[in-house]
CSV table of N, CA, C and O in Angstrom, one decimal:
chain,number,residue,atom,x,y,z
A,119,MET,N,213.6,145.3,96.1
A,119,MET,CA,214.1,144.0,96.2
A,119,MET,C,213.5,143.1,95.1
A,119,MET,O,214.2,142.3,94.5
A,120,THR,N,212.2,143.1,94.8
A,120,THR,CA,211.5,142.2,93.9
A,120,THR,C,212.0,142.8,92.6
A,120,THR,O,212.2,141.7,91.7
A,121,ALA,N,212.2,143.8,92.3
A,121,ALA,CA,212.7,144.2,90.9
A,121,ALA,C,214.1,143.6,90.7
A,121,ALA,O,214.4,143.1,89.4
A,122,VAL,N,214.9,143.6,91.5
A,122,VAL,CA,216.3,143.0,91.6
A,122,VAL,C,216.2,141.6,91.3
A,122,VAL,O,216.9,141.0,90.5
A,123,PHE,N,215.3,140.9,92.0
A,123,PHE,CA,215.0,139.4,91.7
A,123,PHE,C,214.6,139.2,90.3
A,123,PHE,O,215.4,138.4,89.7
A,124,PHE,N,213.6,139.8,89.8
A,124,PHE,CA,213.2,139.7,88.5
A,124,PHE,C,214.2,140.0,87.5
A,124,PHE,O,214.3,139.3,86.5
A,125,ASN,N,214.9,141.2,87.7
A,125,ASN,CA,216.0,141.5,86.7
A,125,ASN,C,217.1,140.3,86.7
A,125,ASN,O,217.6,140.0,85.7
A,126,THR,N,217.4,139.7,87.8
A,126,THR,CA,218.4,138.6,87.9
A,126,THR,C,217.9,137.4,87.2
A,126,THR,O,218.5,136.9,86.4
A,127,VAL,N,216.6,137.0,87.4
A,127,VAL,CA,215.9,135.9,86.8
A,127,VAL,C,215.9,136.3,85.3
A,127,VAL,O,216.4,135.4,84.4
A,128,ARG,N,215.7,137.5,84.8
A,128,ARG,CA,215.5,137.7,83.4
A,128,ARG,C,217.1,137.6,82.8
A,128,ARG,O,217.2,137.0,81.6
A,129,LYS,N,218.0,138.0,83.5
A,129,LYS,CA,219.4,137.9,83.0
A,129,LYS,C,219.8,136.4,82.8
A,129,LYS,O,220.4,135.9,81.9
A,130,ALA,N,219.4,135.7,83.9
A,130,ALA,CA,219.7,134.2,83.8
A,130,ALA,C,219.1,133.5,82.7
A,130,ALA,O,219.5,132.6,82.1
A,131,SER,N,217.8,133.8,82.5
A,131,SER,CA,217.0,133.3,81.4
A,131,SER,C,217.7,133.7,80.0
A,131,SER,O,217.6,132.7,79.2
A,132,LEU,N,218.1,134.8,79.9
A,132,LEU,CA,218.8,135.3,78.6
A,132,LEU,C,220.2,134.4,78.4
A,132,LEU,O,220.4,134.0,77.3
A,133,VAL,N,220.8,134.2,79.5
A,133,VAL,CA,222.0,133.4,79.3
A,133,VAL,C,221.7,132.1,78.9
A,133,VAL,O,222.4,131.5,78.0
A,134,LEU,N,220.6,131.5,79.7
A,134,LEU,CA,220.2,130.1,79.4
A,134,LEU,C,219.9,130.1,77.9
A,134,LEU,O,220.1,129.1,77.2
A,135,ALA,N,219.0,131.2,77.4
A,135,ALA,CA,218.7,131.0,76.1
A,135,ALA,C,219.7,131.0,75.1
A,135,ALA,O,219.7,130.4,74.1
A,136,LEU,N,220.7,131.9,75.4
A,136,LEU,CA,221.7,132.0,74.6
A,136,LEU,C,222.7,130.9,74.4
A,136,LEU,O,223.0,130.4,73.5
A,137,THR,N,222.9,130.4,75.6
A,137,THR,CA,223.6,129.0,75.7
A,137,THR,C,223.0,127.9,75.0
A,137,THR,O,223.7,127.2,74.2
A,138,THR,N,221.5,127.8,75.0
A,138,THR,CA,220.8,126.6,74.5
A,138,THR,C,220.9,127.0,73.0
A,138,THR,O,221.1,126.1,72.2
A,139,SER,N,220.9,128.2,72.5
A,139,SER,CA,220.9,128.6,71.1
A,139,SER,C,222.3,128.1,70.5
A,139,SER,O,222.3,127.7,69.5
A,140,PHE,N,223.3,128.6,71.2
A,140,PHE,CA,224.5,128.2,70.8
A,140,PHE,C,224.7,126.7,70.6
A,140,PHE,O,225.3,126.2,69.6
A,141,ALA,N,224.2,126.0,71.6
A,141,ALA,CA,224.3,124.6,71.5
A,141,ALA,C,223.5,124.0,70.4
A,141,ALA,O,224.0,123.1,69.8
A,142,ALA,N,222.3,124.6,70.2
A,142,ALA,CA,221.5,124.0,68.9
A,142,ALA,C,222.3,124.5,67.6
A,142,ALA,O,222.3,123.6,66.8
A,143,VAL,N,223.0,125.6,67.7
A,143,VAL,CA,223.8,126.0,66.4
A,143,VAL,C,224.8,125.0,66.1
A,143,VAL,O,225.1,124.6,64.9
A,144,SER,N,225.5,124.5,67.2
A,144,SER,CA,226.5,123.7,66.8
A,144,SER,C,226.2,122.4,66.1
A,144,SER,O,227.1,121.6,65.6
A,145,SER,N,224.9,122.1,66.2
A,145,SER,CA,224.4,120.8,65.4
A,145,SER,C,224.1,121.2,64.0
A,145,SER,O,223.6,120.2,63.3
A,146,THR,N,224.0,122.4,63.6
A,146,THR,CA,223.8,122.6,62.2
A,146,THR,C,224.9,123.1,61.4
A,146,THR,O,225.8,124.0,62.0
A,147,ALA,N,225.1,122.9,60.2
A,147,ALA,CA,226.2,123.3,59.6
A,147,ALA,C,226.4,124.7,59.1
A,147,ALA,O,227.4,125.3,59.2
A,148,SER,N,225.2,125.4,58.9
A,148,SER,CA,225.5,126.7,58.4
A,148,SER,C,225.7,127.7,59.7
A,148,SER,O,226.2,128.8,59.3
A,149,PHE,N,225.5,127.3,60.8
A,149,PHE,CA,225.8,128.3,61.8
A,149,PHE,C,226.3,127.5,63.1
A,149,PHE,O,226.0,127.5,64.3
A,150,ALA,N,227.5,126.8,62.9
A,150,ALA,CA,228.1,126.0,63.9
A,150,ALA,C,229.3,126.8,64.5
A,150,ALA,O,230.3,127.1,63.7
A,151,PHE,N,229.3,127.0,65.7
A,151,PHE,CA,230.4,127.8,66.4
A,151,PHE,C,231.0,126.9,67.4
A,151,PHE,O,230.2,126.2,68.3
A,152,SER,N,232.1,127.1,67.8
A,152,SER,CA,232.9,126.2,68.8
A,152,SER,C,232.5,126.8,70.1
A,152,SER,O,232.0,128.0,70.3
A,153,SER,N,233.0,126.0,71.1
A,153,SER,CA,232.8,126.4,72.5
A,153,SER,C,233.6,127.8,72.7
A,153,SER,O,233.3,128.7,73.5
A,154,GLU,N,234.7,127.7,71.9
A,154,GLU,CA,235.6,129.2,72.2
A,154,GLU,C,234.9,130.2,71.8
A,154,GLU,O,234.8,131.4,72.3
A,155,ALA,N,234.1,130.2,70.6
A,155,ALA,CA,233.2,131.2,70.1
A,155,ALA,C,232.2,131.6,71.2
A,155,ALA,O,231.9,132.9,71.3
A,156,GLN,N,231.6,130.6,71.7
A,156,GLN,CA,230.5,130.9,72.7
A,156,GLN,C,231.2,131.6,73.9
A,156,GLN,O,230.6,132.6,74.4
A,157,GLN,N,232.3,131.1,74.3
A,157,GLN,CA,233.0,131.8,75.4
A,157,GLN,C,233.5,133.2,75.1
A,157,GLN,O,233.2,134.1,76.0
A,158,GLN,N,234.0,133.5,74.0
A,158,GLN,CA,234.4,134.8,73.6
A,158,GLN,C,233.4,135.7,73.2
A,158,GLN,O,233.5,137.0,73.3
A,159,CYS,N,232.2,135.3,72.6
A,159,CYS,CA,231.2,136.1,72.2
A,159,CYS,C,230.0,136.3,72.8
A,159,CYS,O,229.0,137.2,72.4
A,160,THR,N,229.8,135.6,73.9
A,160,THR,CA,228.4,135.6,74.7
A,160,THR,C,228.2,137.1,75.1
A,160,THR,O,227.1,137.8,75.0
A,161,GLY,N,229.2,137.7,75.7
A,161,GLY,CA,229.0,139.2,76.2
A,161,GLY,C,228.7,140.1,75.0
A,161,GLY,O,227.8,140.9,75.2
A,162,ASP,N,229.4,139.9,74.0
A,162,ASP,CA,229.1,140.7,72.8
A,162,ASP,C,227.6,140.5,72.2
A,162,ASP,O,226.9,141.4,71.8
A,163,ALA,N,227.4,139.3,72.1
A,163,ALA,CA,226.0,139.1,71.8
A,163,ALA,C,224.9,139.7,72.6
A,163,ALA,O,223.9,140.3,72.1
A,164,PHE,N,225.0,139.6,74.1
A,164,PHE,CA,224.1,140.3,74.8
A,164,PHE,C,224.3,141.8,74.6
A,164,PHE,O,223.3,142.5,74.6
A,165,ARG,N,225.5,142.4,74.5
A,165,ARG,CA,225.6,143.9,74.5
A,165,ARG,C,225.1,144.5,73.1
A,165,ARG,O,224.5,145.5,73.0
A,166,LEU,N,225.3,143.6,72.1
A,166,LEU,CA,225.1,144.2,70.6
A,166,LEU,C,223.8,143.6,70.0
A,166,LEU,O,223.1,144.4,69.3
A,167,CYS,N,223.4,142.4,70.5
A,167,CYS,CA,222.2,141.8,69.7
A,167,CYS,C,221.3,141.1,70.5
A,167,CYS,O,220.6,140.2,70.2
A,168,SER,N,221.1,141.6,71.8
A,168,SER,CA,220.3,141.0,72.7
A,168,SER,C,218.8,140.8,72.1
A,168,SER,O,218.0,140.1,72.5
A,169,SER,N,218.4,141.9,71.3
A,169,SER,CA,217.0,141.9,70.9
A,169,SER,C,216.7,140.7,69.9
A,169,SER,O,215.6,140.3,69.4
A,170,GLU,N,217.8,140.0,69.4
A,170,GLU,CA,217.7,139.0,68.5
A,170,GLU,C,217.6,137.5,69.1
A,170,GLU,O,217.3,136.6,68.5
A,171,ILE,N,218.0,137.6,70.4
A,171,ILE,CA,218.0,136.3,71.1
A,171,ILE,C,216.6,135.8,71.3
A,171,ILE,O,215.7,136.5,71.7
A,172,PRO,N,216.3,134.5,71.0
A,172,PRO,CA,217.2,133.3,70.7
A,172,PRO,C,217.3,133.0,69.3
A,172,PRO,O,217.6,131.8,69.0
A,173,ASN,N,217.0,133.7,68.4
A,173,ASN,CA,216.9,133.6,66.9
A,173,ASN,C,218.5,133.5,66.4
A,173,ASN,O,219.1,134.6,66.1
A,174,ILE,N,219.0,132.2,66.3
A,174,ILE,CA,220.7,132.1,66.0
A,174,ILE,C,220.8,133.0,64.5
A,174,ILE,O,221.8,133.5,64.5
A,175,PRO,N,220.1,132.6,63.4
A,175,PRO,CA,220.6,133.3,62.3
A,175,PRO,C,220.6,134.7,62.5
A,175,PRO,O,221.4,135.5,62.0
A,176,LYS,N,219.6,135.4,63.3
A,176,LYS,CA,219.6,136.7,63.4
A,176,LYS,C,220.6,137.2,64.2
A,176,LYS,O,221.3,138.4,64.0
A,177,ILE,N,221.1,136.5,65.3
A,177,ILE,CA,222.1,136.8,66.2
A,177,ILE,C,223.4,136.8,65.4
A,177,ILE,O,224.2,137.9,65.5
A,178,THR,N,223.6,135.9,64.6
A,178,THR,CA,224.8,135.8,63.7
A,178,THR,C,224.8,137.0,62.7
A,178,THR,O,226.0,137.6,62.8
A,179,ALA,N,223.7,137.3,62.1
A,179,ALA,CA,223.9,138.3,61.1
A,179,ALA,C,224.0,139.6,62.0
A,179,ALA,O,224.8,140.5,61.3
A,180,CYS,N,223.6,139.8,63.2
A,180,CYS,CA,223.6,141.0,63.9
A,180,CYS,C,225.2,141.2,64.2
A,180,CYS,O,225.8,142.2,64.2
A,181,MET,N,225.8,140.0,64.7
A,181,MET,CA,227.1,140.1,65.1
A,181,MET,C,228.1,140.4,63.8
A,181,MET,O,229.1,141.1,64.1
A,182,VAL,N,227.7,139.8,62.7
A,182,VAL,CA,228.5,140.2,61.5
A,182,VAL,C,228.5,141.6,61.1
A,182,VAL,O,229.3,142.3,60.9
A,183,LYS,N,227.1,142.1,61.4
A,183,LYS,CA,226.9,143.6,61.1
A,183,LYS,C,227.7,144.5,61.9
A,183,LYS,O,228.1,145.5,61.6
A,184,HIS,N,227.8,143.9,63.3
A,184,HIS,CA,228.5,144.8,64.2
A,184,HIS,C,230.0,144.4,64.4
A,184,HIS,O,230.6,144.5,65.5
A,185,ARG,N,230.5,143.8,63.5
A,185,ARG,CA,232.0,143.2,63.4
A,185,ARG,C,232.9,144.2,64.1
A,185,ARG,O,233.8,144.0,65.0
A,186,ALA,N,232.7,145.4,63.7
A,186,ALA,CA,233.7,146.5,64.2
A,186,ALA,C,233.5,146.6,65.6
A,186,ALA,O,234.4,147.3,66.2
A,187,ASP,N,232.4,146.4,66.2
A,187,ASP,CA,232.2,146.7,67.6
A,187,ASP,C,232.5,145.6,68.6
A,187,ASP,O,232.2,145.6,69.8
A,188,LEU,N,232.7,144.4,67.9
A,188,LEU,CA,233.0,143.2,68.7
A,188,LEU,C,234.4,143.3,69.4
A,188,LEU,O,235.3,143.9,69.0
A,189,SER,N,234.4,142.5,70.7
A,189,SER,CA,235.6,142.4,71.4
A,189,SER,C,236.6,141.7,70.3
A,189,SER,O,236.3,141.0,69.5
A,190,SER,N,237.8,142.0,70.6
A,190,SER,CA,238.9,141.5,69.8
A,190,SER,C,238.9,140.1,69.8
A,190,SER,O,239.1,139.3,68.8
A,191,GLY,N,238.7,139.4,70.9
A,191,GLY,CA,238.6,137.9,71.0
A,191,GLY,C,237.5,137.3,70.3
A,191,GLY,O,237.7,136.3,69.4
A,192,CYS,N,236.2,138.0,70.4
A,192,CYS,CA,235.1,137.3,69.6
A,192,CYS,C,235.4,137.6,68.0
A,192,CYS,O,235.1,136.8,67.3
A,193,ARG,N,235.9,138.8,67.7
A,193,ARG,CA,236.0,139.0,66.3
A,193,ARG,C,237.0,138.0,65.8
A,193,ARG,O,236.7,137.5,64.7
A,194,GLY,N,238.1,137.7,66.3
A,194,GLY,CA,239.1,136.9,66.0
A,194,GLY,C,238.6,135.3,65.6
A,194,GLY,O,238.7,134.7,64.7
A,195,VAL,N,237.6,134.9,66.7
A,195,VAL,CA,237.3,133.6,66.7
A,195,VAL,C,236.2,133.6,65.6
A,195,VAL,O,236.2,132.6,64.7
A,196,MET,N,235.3,134.5,65.4
A,196,MET,CA,234.2,134.6,64.4
A,196,MET,C,234.9,134.5,63.1
A,196,MET,O,234.3,134.0,62.2
A,197,ASP,N,236.0,135.5,62.9
A,197,ASP,CA,236.5,135.5,61.5
A,197,ASP,C,237.2,134.2,61.1
A,197,ASP,O,236.9,133.7,60.0
A,198,ARG,N,237.8,133.5,62.1
A,198,ARG,CA,238.3,132.1,61.7
A,198,ARG,C,237.3,131.3,61.4
A,198,ARG,O,237.5,130.5,60.4
A,199,GLU,N,236.3,131.2,62.3
A,199,GLU,CA,235.1,130.0,62.1
A,199,GLU,C,234.4,130.5,60.8
A,199,GLU,O,233.9,129.6,60.2
A,200,LEU,N,233.9,131.7,60.5
A,200,LEU,CA,233.3,131.9,59.4
A,200,LEU,C,234.0,131.7,58.2
A,200,LEU,O,233.4,131.1,57.1
A,201,ALA,N,235.3,132.0,58.1
A,201,ALA,CA,236.1,131.6,57.0
A,201,ALA,C,236.2,130.1,56.7
A,201,ALA,O,236.1,129.7,55.7
A,202,ALA,N,236.3,129.3,57.9
A,202,ALA,CA,236.4,127.8,57.7
A,202,ALA,C,235.1,127.4,57.4
A,202,ALA,O,235.2,126.4,56.4
A,203,GLN,N,234.1,128.0,57.7
A,203,GLN,CA,232.7,127.4,57.1
A,203,GLN,C,232.5,127.7,55.8
A,203,GLN,O,232.0,126.9,54.8
A,204,LYS,N,232.9,128.9,55.3
A,204,LYS,CA,233.0,129.2,53.8
A,204,LYS,C,233.8,128.3,53.0
A,204,LYS,O,233.4,128.0,51.9
A,205,SER,N,234.8,127.8,53.5
A,205,SER,CA,235.7,127.1,52.8
A,205,SER,C,235.5,125.5,52.9
A,205,SER,O,236.0,124.7,52.2
A,206,GLY,N,234.4,125.3,53.9
A,206,GLY,CA,234.0,123.8,54.0
A,206,GLY,C,234.8,123.0,54.9
A,206,GLY,O,234.7,121.8,55.1
A,207,LYS,N,235.6,123.8,55.7
A,207,LYS,CA,236.8,122.9,56.5
A,207,LYS,C,236.4,123.0,58.0
A,207,LYS,O,237.0,122.3,58.7
A,208,PHE,N,235.2,123.6,58.3
A,208,PHE,CA,234.9,123.6,59.8
A,208,PHE,C,234.2,122.4,60.3
A,208,PHE,O,233.3,121.9,59.5
A,209,ALA,N,234.6,122.0,61.4
A,209,ALA,CA,234.2,120.8,62.0
A,209,ALA,C,233.5,121.2,63.3
A,209,ALA,O,234.4,121.7,64.2
A,210,ALA,N,232.3,121.2,63.5
A,210,ALA,CA,231.7,121.5,64.8
A,210,ALA,C,232.4,120.8,66.0
A,210,ALA,O,232.6,119.6,66.0
A,211,GLN,N,232.7,121.5,67.0
A,211,GLN,CA,233.4,121.0,68.1
A,211,GLN,C,232.6,120.7,69.3
A,211,GLN,O,231.7,121.4,69.6
């Protein structure tokens, strides 16, 4: 029972760290992702890049590296937002 509690607390802490990290990211130009990206990609970030949490640049690099393994929703959002950032047209939401 104690192990289940600590596992739940650990997962909740990771979610909080990722959410906080994405919030911090939205205030920086080089790694600004929308709430849609947060919603679509949180599961993928935990599944593929949990070892990089809470380092946003490393999470982003990991997600790009694992692009083929991303869910279709996350891949679509990331492709749009990264392309917009490269063209200088992205406005953090």
